[in-house]
Structures are given as C-alpha cells and as structure tokens.
Backbone as CSV, one residue per row, in Angstrom:
resi,resn,N_x,N_y,N_z,CA_x,CA_y,CA_z,C_x,C_y,C_z
1,MET,9.338,-26.564,13.995,9.045,-25.190,14.420,8.917,-24.298,13.181
2,LYS,7.891,-23.460,13.149,7.676,-22.565,12.034,8.807,-21.544,11.937
3,LYS,9.139,-21.185,10.691,10.155,-20.172,10.465,9.465,-18.925,9.939
4,ILE,9.654,-17.805,10.622,8.987,-16.572,10.224,9.997,-15.438,10.060
5,LEU,9.589,-14.444,9.284,10.351,-13.205,9.162,9.817,-12.199,10.173
6,VAL,10.714,-11.493,10.829,10.352,-10.381,11.713,10.999,-9.137,11.124
7,LEU,10.173,-8.185,10.716,10.682,-7.032,9.983,10.278,-5.721,10.652
8,GLY,11.131,-4.712,10.481,10.845,-3.379,10.981,12.007,-2.455,10.660
9,ASN,11.754,-1.184,10.760,12.827,-0.205,10.587,13.504,-0.012,11.943
10,PHE,14.640,-0.698,12.134,15.263,-0.728,13.449,16.129,0.494,13.742
11,THR,16.143,1.471,12.828,16.740,2.763,13.171,15.820,3.532,14.118
12,LYS,14.556,3.086,14.199,13.602,3.702,15.127,13.686,2.961,16.455
13,LYS,14.073,3.694,17.484,14.368,3.075,18.781,13.187,2.292,19.340
14,LYS,11.986,2.834,19.201,10.810,2.168,19.761,10.617,0.789,19.143
15,ILE,10.795,0.690,17.845,10.625,-0.586,17.152,11.769,-1.533,17.502
16,HIS,12.995,-1.003,17.508,14.167,-1.819,17.866,14.009,-2.411,19.259
17,ASP,13.592,-1.586,20.213,13.468,-2.057,21.592,12.357,-3.100,21.727
18,MET,11.231,-2.882,21.036,10.128,-3.841,21.159,10.520,-5.207,20.603
19,VAL,11.150,-5.223,19.437,11.543,-6.496,18.838,12.603,-7.184,19.696
20,SER,13.549,-6.412,20.219,14.588,-6.994,21.085,13.975,-7.630,22.325
21,ASN,12.989,-6.957,22.914,12.341,-7.486,24.116,11.471,-8.705,23.810
22,LEU,10.885,-8.735,22.606,9.982,-9.824,22.254,10.705,-11.063,21.728
23,LYS,11.942,-10.903,21.270,12.620,-12.015,20.602,12.695,-13.277,21.458
24,PRO,13.070,-13.208,22.746,13.089,-14.448,23.547,11.717,-15.105,23.622
25,TRP,10.666,-14.314,23.733,9.303,-14.861,23.765,8.949,-15.498,22.422
26,LEU,9.276,-14.817,21.308,8.980,-15.339,19.977,9.662,-16.685,19.751
27,ASN,10.907,-16.805,20.226,11.686,-18.019,19.977,11.159,-19.242,20.718
28,LYS,10.196,-19.027,21.627,9.535,-20.163,22.260,8.551,-20.829,21.296
29,TYR,8.067,-20.063,20.322,7.026,-20.547,19.421,7.525,-20.784,17.998
30,VAL,8.453,-19.937,17.534,8.866,-19.965,16.126,10.362,-19.716,16.009
31,GLU,10.889,-20.064,14.845,12.266,-19.699,14.497,12.204,-18.386,13.737
32,THR,12.986,-17.386,14.132,12.871,-16.050,13.553,14.094,-15.683,12.716
33,ALA,13.824,-14.919,11.645,14.875,-14.268,10.867,14.565,-12.782,10.905
34,ILE,15.476,-11.982,11.461,15.245,-10.557,11.664,15.712,-9.783,10.436
35,VAL,14.852,-8.883,9.930,15.177,-8.090,8.744,14.952,-6.618,9.059
36,ASP,15.998,-5.818,8.870,15.901,-4.371,9.048,15.442,-3.766,7.729
37,LEU,14.228,-3.246,7.698,13.665,-2.715,6.454,14.423,-1.502,5.932
38,SER,15.190,-0.851,6.795,15.921,0.337,6.358,17.130,-0.007,5.498
39,GLN,17.563,-1.273,5.523,18.758,-1.603,4.744,18.814,-3.039,4.233
40,ASP,18.211,-3.989,4.904,18.398,-5.393,4.542,17.423,-5.848,3.462
41,GLU,17.858,-6.852,2.696,16.970,-7.574,1.794,16.493,-8.843,2.489
42,ILE,15.468,-9.471,1.921,14.941,-10.695,2.514,15.965,-11.824,2.336
43,PRO,16.408,-12.463,3.419,17.363,-13.567,3.265,16.698,-14.776,2.617
44,GLU,17.495,-15.576,1.936,16.956,-16.772,1.289,16.461,-17.757,2.339
45,GLY,15.426,-18.477,1.981,14.863,-19.454,2.903,13.370,-19.562,2.703
46,LYS,12.789,-20.595,3.291,11.349,-20.805,3.190,10.700,-20.342,4.484
47,TYR,9.899,-19.287,4.384,9.251,-18.702,5.559,7.740,-18.883,5.449
48,GLU,7.111,-19.087,6.590,5.668,-19.310,6.601,4.880,-18.028,6.815
49,MET,5.548,-16.993,7.340,4.815,-15.778,7.670,5.791,-14.635,7.874
50,ALA,5.292,-13.401,7.691,6.074,-12.199,7.988,5.327,-11.386,9.038
51,VAL,5.995,-11.087,10.144,5.438,-10.227,11.188,6.154,-8.882,11.083
52,VAL,5.382,-7.832,10.795,5.956,-6.525,10.495,5.636,-5.551,11.618
53,PHE,6.680,-4.965,12.208,6.518,-3.977,13.275,6.678,-2.582,12.671
54,GLY,5.670,-1.732,12.864,5.736,-0.374,12.325,4.380,0.085,11.860
55,GLY,4.368,1.045,10.933,3.130,1.541,10.375,2.810,0.865,9.050
56,ASP,1.841,1.424,8.345,1.452,0.874,7.046,2.605,0.909,6.054
57,GLY,3.471,1.929,6.163,4.607,2.037,5.255,5.530,0.837,5.357
58,ALA,5.674,0.293,6.555,6.527,-0.894,6.735,5.917,-2.105,6.048
59,ILE,4.598,-2.218,6.070,3.927,-3.322,5.391,4.073,-3.175,3.882
60,LEU,3.940,-1.954,3.369,4.118,-1.712,1.935,5.532,-2.087,1.501
61,SER,6.511,-1.693,2.287,7.905,-2.004,1.980,8.154,-3.507,2.015
62,THR,7.568,-4.200,2.992,7.725,-5.649,3.101,7.159,-6.355,1.877
63,CYS,5.980,-5.953,1.461,5.352,-6.575,0.294,6.229,-6.412,-0.937
64,ARG,6.808,-5.238,-1.099,7.659,-4.998,-2.273,8.950,-5.819,-2.185
65,LYS,9.513,-5.951,-0.999,10.732,-6.753,-0.842,10.459,-8.232,-1.097
66,LEU,9.266,-8.698,-0.746,8.920,-10.091,-0.999,8.709,-10.343,-2.490
67,SER,8.289,-9.302,-3.200,8.102,-9.366,-4.655,7.205,-10.549,-5.033
68,GLY,7.706,-11.455,-5.861,6.880,-12.573,-6.312,6.786,-13.707,-5.319
69,ASN,7.439,-13.592,-4.154,7.423,-14.658,-3.142,6.548,-14.260,-1.957
70,GLN,5.307,-13.865,-2.237,4.424,-13.386,-1.186,4.077,-14.491,-0.196
71,ILE,4.160,-14.156,1.096,3.743,-15.046,2.180,2.778,-14.265,3.055
72,PRO,2.008,-14.922,3.921,1.090,-14.189,4.799,1.821,-13.130,5.632
73,ILE,1.220,-11.940,5.686,1.800,-10.802,6.407,0.844,-10.363,7.504
74,ILE,1.393,-10.121,8.682,0.606,-9.521,9.753,1.388,-8.351,10.328
75,GLY,0.714,-7.227,10.518,1.376,-6.028,11.006,1.085,-5.756,12.473
76,VAL,2.107,-5.299,13.182,1.952,-4.815,14.557,2.017,-3.301,14.486
77,HIS,0.899,-2.650,14.766,0.773,-1.212,14.543,1.598,-0.405,15.542
78,MET,2.636,0.278,15.016,3.446,1.174,15.844,3.642,2.503,15.121
79,GLY,2.748,2.788,14.163,2.827,4.034,13.407,1.769,5.013,13.873
80,ARG,1.266,5.798,12.914,0.302,6.834,13.267,-1.141,6.426,12.958
81,PHE,-1.406,6.013,11.715,-2.789,5.760,11.325,-3.119,4.276,11.349
82,GLY,-2.404,3.477,10.614,-2.517,2.032,10.720,-3.780,1.410,10.165
83,PHE,-4.053,1.576,8.867,-5.185,0.899,8.248,-4.883,-0.570,7.981
84,LEU,-3.623,-0.912,7.723,-3.281,-2.271,7.300,-2.867,-3.181,8.450
85,ALA,-2.332,-2.613,9.505,-1.824,-3.438,10.613,-2.973,-4.074,11.387
86,GLU,-2.830,-5.343,11.698,-3.889,-6.119,12.340,-3.813,-6.058,13.872
87,ILE,-2.597,-5.890,14.431,-2.380,-6.026,15.874,-1.917,-4.698,16.470
88,THR,-2.377,-4.388,17.669,-1.874,-3.232,18.395,-0.752,-3.671,19.334
89,GLU,0.017,-2.699,19.801,1.124,-3.003,20.716,0.647,-3.708,21.977
90,ARG,-0.503,-3.286,22.489,-0.996,-3.815,23.765,-1.340,-5.302,23.689
91,GLU,-1.768,-5.749,22.500,-2.252,-7.125,22.389,-1.306,-8.022,21.605
92,VAL,-0.048,-7.570,21.417,0.843,-8.273,20.501,1.071,-9.728,20.908
93,CYS,1.364,-10.008,22.158,1.647,-11.383,22.577,0.400,-12.261,22.474
94,LYS,-0.721,-11.755,22.930,-1.967,-12.522,22.882,-2.345,-12.848,21.447
95,SER,-2.247,-11.860,20.549,-2.653,-12.062,19.156,-1.688,-12.971,18.413
96,LEU,-0.374,-12.779,18.622,0.595,-13.625,17.932,0.524,-15.072,18.420
97,GLU,0.262,-15.263,19.703,0.105,-16.626,20.225,-1.061,-17.324,19.526
98,LYS,-2.138,-16.576,19.301,-3.307,-17.099,18.586,-2.937,-17.459,17.151
99,VAL,-2.172,-16.576,16.506,-1.763,-16.808,15.119,-0.840,-18.012,15.016
100,PHE,0.142,-18.109,15.923,1.105,-19.213,15.879,0.438,-20.568,16.129
101,SER,-0.731,-20.536,16.765,-1.465,-21.790,16.993,-2.394,-22.117,15.828
102,GLY,-2.366,-21.278,14.789,-3.137,-21.562,13.580,-4.527,-20.984,13.552
103,LYS,-4.868,-20.131,14.507,-6.215,-19.571,14.569,-6.286,-18.247,13.796
104,TYR,-6.262,-18.376,12.484,-6.353,-17.199,11.623,-6.777,-17.642,10.232
105,SER,-7.151,-16.669,9.411,-7.443,-16.922,8.007,-6.610,-15.963,7.164
106,ILE,-6.624,-16.159,5.853,-5.840,-15.324,4.945,-6.780,-14.545,4.035
107,ARG,-6.575,-13.241,3.945,-7.311,-12.395,3.003,-6.357,-12.020,1.869
108,LYS,-6.686,-12.445,0.658,-5.858,-12.099,-0.496,-6.408,-10.822,-1.141
109,ARG,-5.503,-9.898,-1.455,-5.894,-8.609,-2.031,-5.057,-8.330,-3.279
110,MET,-5.671,-7.682,-4.251,-4.989,-7.421,-5.508,-3.844,-6.431,-5.330
111,LEU,-2.809,-6.631,-6.120,-1.705,-5.690,-6.244,-1.721,-5.127,-7.657
112,LEU,-1.090,-4.000,-7.836,-0.955,-3.465,-9.191,0.479,-3.672,-9.677
113,HIS,0.614,-3.727,-10.976,1.918,-3.851,-11.615,2.074,-2.662,-12.557
114,CYS,3.110,-1.873,-12.345,3.318,-0.688,-13.184,4.662,-0.769,-13.890
115,ARG,4.690,-0.217,-15.104,5.901,-0.205,-15.917,6.046,1.158,-16.567
116,ILE,7.287,1.563,-16.775,7.574,2.781,-17.542,8.222,2.359,-18.859
117,GLN,7.607,2.801,-19.954,8.152,2.510,-21.283,8.793,3.769,-21.851
118,ARG,10.034,3.655,-22.275,10.776,4.789,-22.851,11.387,4.348,-24.176
119,MET,10.987,5.007,-25.233,11.484,4.700,-26.577,11.331,3.208,-26.893
120,GLY,10.160,2.676,-26.531,9.839,1.296,-26.855,10.393,0.253,-25.917
121,LYS,11.171,0.660,-24.894,11.769,-0.289,-23.964,11.254,-0.047,-22.547
122,ILE,11.072,-1.134,-21.787,10.673,-1.028,-20.384,11.915,-0.708,-19.557
123,ILE,11.928,0.456,-18.933,13.102,0.878,-18.165,12.932,0.671,-16.664
124,CYS,11.693,0.438,-16.237,11.432,0.340,-14.795,10.095,-0.363,-14.605
125,GLU,10.011,-1.232,-13.598,8.729,-1.835,-13.265,8.697,-2.189,-11.787
126,SER,7.488,-2.204,-11.239,7.345,-2.434,-9.804,5.931,-2.904,-9.507
127,ILE,5.776,-3.635,-8.395,4.440,-3.898,-7.886,4.084,-2.795,-6.891
128,GLY,2.791,-2.595,-6.685,2.334,-1.605,-5.718,1.149,-2.148,-4.944
129,VAL,1.098,-1.838,-3.670,-0.018,-2.255,-2.819,-1.127,-1.224,-2.856
130,ASN,-0.766,0.044,-2.675,-1.758,1.108,-2.575,-2.012,1.828,-3.892
131,ASP,-0.946,2.405,-4.473,-1.209,3.292,-5.601,0.042,3.630,-6.392
132,VAL,-0.212,4.164,-7.579,0.797,4.801,-8.418,0.342,6.236,-8.618
133,VAL,1.258,7.180,-8.438,0.914,8.603,-8.576,1.842,9.236,-9.595
134,ILE,1.247,9.949,-10.550,2.008,10.763,-11.500,1.844,12.210,-11.063
135,SER,2.941,12.879,-10.785,2.831,14.247,-10.265,4.121,15.012,-10.508
136,ARG,4.045,16.312,-10.290,5.229,17.158,-10.339,5.931,17.088,-8.991
137,SER,7.246,17.046,-9.023,7.990,16.885,-7.773,8.496,18.189,-7.198
138,SER,8.392,19.289,-7.961,8.952,20.537,-7.439,7.917,21.661,-7.498
139,LEU,7.985,22.525,-8.523,7.116,23.696,-8.570,5.649,23.312,-8.615
140,SER,4.828,24.104,-7.937,3.398,23.812,-7.878,2.697,24.423,-9.092
141,ARG,2.778,23.725,-10.223,2.085,24.128,-11.437,1.313,22.942,-11.983
142,LEU,0.269,23.240,-12.756,-0.508,22.175,-13.366,0.316,21.445,-14.420
143,ILE,0.040,20.158,-14.567,0.666,19.377,-15.621,-0.451,18.743,-16.455
144,SER,-0.125,18.374,-17.688,-1.086,17.723,-18.576,-0.801,16.226,-18.608
145,ILE,-1.862,15.433,-18.413,-1.726,13.974,-18.351,-2.828,13.356,-19.193
146,ARG,-2.431,12.521,-20.146,-3.389,11.819,-20.983,-3.649,10.428,-20.425
147,LEU,-4.925,10.043,-20.360,-5.322,8.741,-19.824,-5.976,7.910,-20.919
148,LEU,-5.497,6.665,-21.076,-6.099,5.700,-21.976,-6.437,4.440,-21.191
149,ILE,-7.596,3.849,-21.488,-8.007,2.600,-20.845,-8.309,1.589,-21.939
150,ASP,-7.599,0.470,-21.890,-7.708,-0.568,-22.921,-7.547,0.030,-24.318
151,GLY,-6.621,0.982,-24.427,-6.307,1.585,-25.719,-7.211,2.727,-26.132
152,GLU,-8.299,2.964,-25.384,-9.221,4.045,-25.736,-8.860,5.326,-25.004
153,ASP,-8.845,6.428,-25.754,-8.566,7.735,-25.169,-9.729,8.132,-24.255
154,VAL,-9.441,8.356,-22.975,-10.484,8.680,-21.997,-10.524,10.165,-21.685
155,ALA,-9.378,10.742,-21.339,-9.362,12.151,-20.946,-7.932,12.668,-20.957
156,THR,-7.809,13.973,-21.087,-6.541,14.657,-20.851,-6.757,15.610,-19.683
157,TYR,-6.073,15.342,-18.593,-6.245,16.118,-17.370,-5.248,17.268,-17.321
158,ARG,-5.719,18.421,-16.847,-4.832,19.491,-16.398,-4.994,19.523,-14.884
159,ALA,-3.988,19.051,-14.187,-4.133,18.838,-12.752,-2.769,18.848,-12.087
160,ASP,-2.771,18.723,-10.762,-1.513,18.582,-10.020,-0.945,17.181,-10.153
161,GLY,-1.796,16.224,-10.523,-1.322,14.860,-10.669,-2.473,13.916,-10.908
162,LEU,-2.159,12.621,-10.994,-3.168,11.588,-11.221,-2.799,10.372,-10.382
163,ILE,-3.797,9.827,-9.664,-3.597,8.676,-8.792,-4.319,7.468,-9.378
164,ILE,-3.617,6.357,-9.476,-4.228,5.077,-9.817,-4.130,4.208,-8.567
165,SER,-5.269,3.883,-7.972,-5.281,3.213,-6.669,-5.960,1.857,-6.739
166,THR,-5.479,0.926,-5.903,-6.167,-0.342,-5.681,-7.267,-0.128,-4.639
167,PRO,-8.195,-1.080,-4.488,-9.177,-0.962,-3.404,-8.518,-0.874,-2.026
168,LEU,-7.433,-1.642,-1.815,-6.736,-1.574,-0.529,-6.174,-0.178,-0.292
169,GLY,-5.789,0.511,-1.372,-5.242,1.859,-1.258,-6.290,2.955,-1.252
170,SER,-7.566,2.588,-1.258,-8.612,3.621,-1.302,-8.667,4.448,-0.027
171,THR,-8.077,3.950,1.060,-8.043,4.709,2.314,-6.767,5.544,2.442
172,ALA,-5.944,5.559,1.396,-4.653,6.268,1.456,-4.725,7.577,0.667
173,HIS,-3.761,7.803,-0.242,-3.665,9.065,-0.984,-4.935,9.361,-1.767
174,SER,-5.529,8.329,-2.338,-6.758,8.499,-3.105,-7.862,9.148,-2.277
175,LEU,-8.017,8.719,-1.042,-9.055,9.281,-0.165,-8.811,10.757,0.091
176,SER,-7.550,11.122,0.343,-7.239,12.529,0.638,-7.469,13.425,-0.570
177,ALA,-7.456,12.835,-1.784,-7.685,13.604,-3.004,-9.153,13.585,-3.434
178,GLY,-10.018,13.020,-2.588,-11.451,13.028,-2.879,-11.975,11.770,-3.524
179,GLY,-11.170,10.706,-3.543,-11.614,9.453,-4.143,-12.555,8.687,-3.240
180,PRO,-13.302,7.727,-3.804,-14.252,6.937,-3.018,-13.559,5.840,-2.227
181,LEU,-14.238,5.344,-1.206,-13.763,4.175,-0.464,-14.315,2.918,-1.119
182,LEU,-13.455,1.935,-1.341,-13.857,0.652,-1.887,-13.542,-0.440,-0.874
183,THR,-14.419,-1.424,-0.757,-14.085,-2.566,0.092,-12.894,-3.282,-0.538
184,PRO,-11.946,-3.734,0.270,-10.664,-4.208,-0.263,-10.726,-5.515,-1.033
185,ASP,-11.882,-6.194,-1.026,-11.994,-7.456,-1.750,-12.367,-7.264,-3.222
186,LEU,-12.648,-6.022,-3.645,-13.065,-5.765,-5.017,-11.905,-5.898,-5.999
187,ASN,-12.243,-6.184,-7.240,-11.278,-6.217,-8.332,-11.499,-4.957,-9.161
188,ALA,-10.801,-3.879,-8.802,-11.065,-2.586,-9.436,-9.875,-1.656,-9.253
189,PHE,-9.848,-0.624,-10.090,-8.911,0.487,-9.936,-9.700,1.767,-9.727
190,ILE,-9.152,2.661,-8.917,-9.713,4.003,-8.762,-8.759,4.978,-9.444
191,ILE,-9.297,5.819,-10.315,-8.489,6.823,-11.012,-8.934,8.197,-10.507
192,VAL,-8.022,8.905,-9.839,-8.378,10.158,-9.177,-7.448,11.284,-9.623
193,PRO,-7.987,12.310,-10.298,-7.155,13.476,-10.593,-6.946,14.308,-9.330
194,VAL,-5.738,14.837,-9.164,-5.417,15.655,-7.991,-5.593,17.123,-8.356
195,CYS,-6.549,17.780,-7.730,-6.830,19.209,-7.970,-6.958,19.514,-9.466
196,PRO,-7.914,18.880,-10.170,-8.051,19.131,-11.609,-8.551,20.546,-11.884
197,HIS,-8.050,21.133,-12.976,-8.476,22.475,-13.360,-9.920,22.468,-13.845
198,THR,-10.340,21.372,-14.489,-11.720,21.231,-14.946,-12.501,20.463,-13.892
199,LEU,-13.479,21.107,-13.285,-14.153,20.533,-12.129,-15.003,19.320,-12.491
200,THR,-15.290,19.119,-13.785,-16.048,17.933,-14.188,-15.176,16.689,-14.262
201,ASN,-13.870,16.823,-14.106,-12.986,15.658,-14.035,-13.129,15.026,-12.654
202,ARG,-13.935,13.989,-12.575,-14.241,13.365,-11.291,-13.528,12.016,-11.162
203,PRO,-13.407,11.488,-9.942,-12.827,10.149,-9.767,-13.611,9.110,-10.552
204,LEU,-12.892,8.097,-11.031,-13.464,7.071,-11.885,-13.061,5.699,-11.357
205,VAL,-14.008,4.786,-11.245,-13.732,3.407,-10.830,-13.893,2.503,-12.052
206,VAL,-12.849,1.716,-12.350,-12.873,0.830,-13.512,-12.510,-0.587,-13.081
207,SER,-12.798,-1.543,-13.938,-12.495,-2.944,-13.649,-10.999,-3.148,-13.436
208,GLY,-10.667,-4.047,-12.533,-9.269,-4.390,-12.306,-8.660,-5.178,-13.450
209,ASN,-9.479,-5.573,-14.404,-8.975,-6.315,-15.560,-8.562,-5.398,-16.708
210,THR,-8.748,-4.096,-16.539,-8.400,-3.161,-17.600,-6.901,-2.882,-17.606
211,LYS,-6.433,-2.404,-18.742,-5.046,-1.966,-18.882,-5.055,-0.441,-19.002
212,ILE,-4.368,0.199,-18.078,-4.359,1.659,-17.993,-3.028,2.185,-18.519
213,GLU,-3.111,3.219,-19.340,-1.900,3.838,-19.880,-1.956,5.343,-19.606
214,ILE,-0.846,5.880,-19.125,-0.773,7.298,-18.773,0.393,7.920,-19.520
215,GLU,0.114,9.047,-20.170,1.153,9.752,-20.915,1.249,11.188,-20.397
216,PRO,2.302,11.507,-19.644,2.504,12.909,-19.249,2.821,13.733,-20.497
217,LEU,2.027,14.774,-20.753,2.200,15.588,-21.954,3.028,16.837,-21.700
218,SER,3.149,17.242,-20.441,3.934,18.429,-20.111,5.407,18.161,-20.373
219,GLN,6.090,19.121,-20.977,7.507,18.953,-21.320,8.435,19.471,-20.232
220,SER,7.872,20.090,-19.206,8.705,20.636,-18.144,9.320,19.505,-17.318
221,PRO,10.478,19.747,-16.682,11.143,18.695,-15.895,10.437,18.431,-14.572
222,SER,10.943,17.427,-13.865,10.496,17.096,-12.510,9.068,16.571,-12.462
223,ILE,8.684,15.790,-13.460,7.450,15.020,-13.391,7.866,13.569,-13.158
224,GLY,7.240,12.929,-12.200,7.681,11.585,-11.865,6.551,10.658,-11.485
225,MET,6.897,9.383,-11.349,5.976,8.343,-10.902,6.405,7.876,-9.516
226,THR,5.460,7.843,-8.598,5.729,7.384,-7.241,4.856,6.183,-6.940
227,VAL,5.468,5.103,-6.445,4.744,3.886,-6.099,4.649,3.786,-4.580
228,ASP,3.414,3.707,-4.074,3.161,3.553,-2.633,3.822,4.632,-1.787
229,GLY,4.055,5.797,-2.369,4.664,6.888,-1.623,6.108,6.644,-1.241
230,GLN,6.750,5.617,-1.831,8.094,5.229,-1.397,9.119,5.173,-2.518
231,ILE,8.715,4.780,-3.709,9.651,4.608,-4.817,9.337,5.652,-5.885
232,TYR,10.322,6.526,-6.183,10.110,7.613,-7.142,11.006,7.412,-8.358
233,THR,10.425,7.587,-9.540,11.170,7.522,-10.793,10.799,8.736,-11.637
234,GLU,11.798,9.510,-12.059,11.520,10.688,-12.870,11.172,10.274,-14.299
235,LEU,10.211,10.981,-14.879,9.748,10.687,-16.229,10.320,11.688,-17.222
236,GLU,10.506,11.242,-18.439,10.974,12.089,-19.527,9.884,12.230,-20.575
237,GLY,10.020,13.234,-21.438,9.071,13.436,-22.518,8.953,12.189,-23.380
238,GLY,7.727,11.788,-23.680,7.501,10.597,-24.488,7.358,9.317,-23.700
239,ASP,7.623,9.345,-22.392,7.458,8.147,-21.562,5.989,7.760,-21.451
240,LYS,5.743,6.477,-21.276,4.403,5.970,-21.029,4.428,5.154,-19.742
241,VAL,3.440,5.369,-18.894,3.287,4.587,-17.668,2.116,3.641,-17.865
242,MET,2.368,2.343,-17.718,1.337,1.329,-17.923,1.045,0.627,-16.600
243,VAL,-0.242,0.558,-16.262,-0.671,-0.014,-14.988,-1.718,-1.082,-15.253
244,GLU,-1.554,-2.236,-14.613,-2.542,-3.306,-14.693,-2.496,-4.122,-13.413
245,ARG,-3.441,-5.027,-13.289,-3.445,-5.886,-12.108,-2.259,-6.844,-12.160
246,SER,-1.600,-7.001,-11.009,-0.469,-7.924,-10.929,-0.954,-9.369,-10.901
247,ASP,-0.099,-10.262,-11.355,-0.402,-11.695,-11.293,-0.298,-12.234,-9.870
248,ILE,0.363,-11.491,-8.984,0.503,-11.938,-7.593,-0.415,-11.108,-6.695
249,GLU,-0.695,-11.633,-5.521,-1.575,-10.954,-4.566,-0.887,-10.856,-3.212
250,ILE,-1.219,-9.815,-2.470,-0.743,-9.718,-1.090,-1.636,-10.606,-0.226
251,GLN,-1.016,-11.264,0.759,-1.749,-12.153,1.667,-1.727,-11.548,3.071
252,MET,-2.877,-11.104,3.536,-2.977,-10.465,4.843,-3.577,-11.443,5.854
253,VAL,-2.908,-11.579,7.001,-3.414,-12.443,8.065,-4.617,-11.772,8.728
254,ASP,-5.691,-12.529,8.892,-6.922,-12.028,9.513,-7.176,-12.835,10.787
255,THR,-7.106,-12.163,11.925,-7.350,-12.836,13.199,-8.829,-12.821,13.588
256,GLY,-9.648,-12.145,12.784,-11.070,-12.050,13.086,-11.415,-10.968,14.086
257,GLU,-10.423,-10.166,14.492,-10.655,-9.147,15.510,-10.931,-7.770,14.914
258,ARG,-10.660,-7.591,13.594,-10.912,-6.307,12.948,-11.696,-6.546,11.664
259,THR,-12.574,-5.620,11.330,-13.269,-5.649,10.049,-13.020,-4.328,9.336
260,PHE,-13.264,-4.309,8.029,-13.067,-3.092,7.251,-13.924,-1.951,7.795
261,TYR,-15.192,-2.243,8.076,-16.080,-1.186,8.565,-15.724,-0.766,9.984
262,GLY,-15.243,-1.723,10.776,-14.790,-1.365,12.117,-13.603,-0.428,12.076
263,VAL,-12.690,-0.667,11.125,-11.537,0.215,10.972,-11.991,1.616,10.547
264,LEU,-12.973,1.695,9.649,-13.487,3.001,9.239,-14.091,3.746,10.427
265,ARG,-14.839,3.025,11.255,-15.419,3.681,12.429,-14.338,4.177,13.377
266,GLU,-13.293,3.353,13.527,-12.219,3.700,14.466,-11.326,4.807,13.925
267,LYS,-10.863,4.652,12.680,-9.862,5.569,12.140,-10.456,6.853,11.583
268,LEU,-11.652,6.759,10.993,-12.269,7.936,10.376,-13.403,8.513,11.222
269,ASN,-13.578,7.945,12.412,-14.567,8.460,13.367,-15.984,8.404,12.813
270,TRP,-16.289,7.345,12.065,-17.625,7.210,11.520,-18.668,6.947,12.605
271,GLY,-18.223,6.508,13.759,-19.160,6.247,14.834,-19.465,7.469,15.678
272,GLY,-18.810,8.596,15.331,-18.982,9.805,16.138,-20.319,10.474,15.908
273,GLN,-20.722,11.296,16.853,-21.957,12.042,16.753,-21.667,13.485,16.338
274,PRO,-22.570,14.115,15.590,-22.347,15.512,15.224,-22.313,16.402,16.451
275,ASN,-21.475,17.421,16.365,-21.349,18.377,17.459,-22.181,19.603,17.132
276,TYR,-23.361,19.694,17.786,-24.268,20.804,17.483,-23.961,22.052,18.301
277,GLY,-22.982,21.955,19.182,-22.669,23.103,20.017,-23.664,23.249,21.157
278,ARG,-23.502,24.296,21.898,-24.383,24.531,23.037,-25.339,25.684,22.720
279,ASN,-26.538,25.541,23.255,-27.530,26.620,23.096,-27.192,27.775,24.029
C-alpha cells in the first residue's frame, strides 16, 4: 500500500473537518501520515506523494518543509484563488481515486534558492516556489536597491520594493505589481520593481541560469526579505541577497484536467466578454 502525506492547516475548521471525514476513505487506498502545517514538521519516512488541503499558501509551505526531499504534490483547493491546486472540493474523491490508480503525470518546475550574506558569511538561506521580495516592512517610503546580474551592475531602483519571481510565481505578487505572465515550464526569472520612482524601470525577464545579487542601499531600518509571502528576514546595512535557480525542483501532480491557459481563463476571466453597457 502506498504511503502518502496528508497536509493542511488544521486550525481551520473546514480543512480539519474535511480531512477527518475523508480519512476512512483514504485508508482504503493508501497509508496516511497526517501533518498539521501550522505546527508539525514532516515525519521521517519514505512517502510517495503529498496531498495538500488548503490554498496555494499551503502548497508553498509544504514544498519548503519538504526541502531537499521533494515528492509529487497535489493540492485540494480550499482557499480563495488557487492557481497551484489541481483538485476542487467537489471532485476530491474522484480525482484522488484516479491518482491512486496511477493515472497522472508529473510536472517539474524550477525553484529559487536565496541566501543573505552579512559580513562575508551566509546567515540565512531558503528555497522559494513563487518569489523573493525585498521591501520596507513599516513606513511607506521609497528605498534604494541595487541590482547586479552575473556580477554586472544593472540598475539602482528607487521603489517600494523589488520582486524576483519564478515562472510559477508569475501569477502571484509579480502579476499584481505589473509583471508579465510566463508559462511555468520556462527556465527564467522575472525581476519586477514595485512602484518605481523612475517610470522607465520596467519588469525584466532573465535566464534562470543567471546569478542575481541585490544590495539594499537605504540605511533606514525595517527593510527585509520575504520568501513566498511567508518567511521574513530583516536586512541590515551592507547585507547582500543572492538569488539563483535551486538544484531541486517542485514536482506537481498533473491529472490532465487543468491546463495553464485554462486556469488563466478561469481565474483571470480571460474568457469573458467586454461589457459595453446598454444603449
């Protein structure tokens, strides 16, 4: 019998109740290990798959908890937007039964690896699924951020912040800041300034093989790095943030029922018609 992880934030009653109700059904097909994302770490063991109940944030958290031990992940959408989750609540049993019988494929997507260097030493590092954001955490003032790519000085931004996004994260914070949409199979980074003072500072797409270095130049406090909107680390003067493609990849289960363009039509209403009003 396959051994799988079942994960979710069980402080949320809706998720707790759904998993509790589904557990007897799940145990007919697989052996389950239940993980509360709000507090638990991944227990030791060899697992074939992770089934994540919640929104995209739960999938991001799961990927980070798995760290270098990535296994196929499938999400059951119980959040608000749900770009990453493959299954809806209504079809959970039908879709999981299909998956447990082996009728699925795996889509591998790039992750980013970010590090903070302080006085020549690495003080913090993390993988990210969607993005790394350098921004001010308190007062709404512009900050200065220097960008280098493969050691070459590219630009110094005066902006509210700077986003370094993966293609998978192009539908997240990067999109809301005016960044382009990238198909998730690309090997690339999107660099998006947030509300730049100089209007010619536009989003930039670079190869995923590049090494990106960011130096916050503002000396004021409360400038930090946020990974996937979940992990925050405050930066000090002289710190350097280094971002590159991770050696590991996230593995997303594909049941063949959703496509990238279908999700855009559904979530961003690309299939809608213009409203010309009434004459």
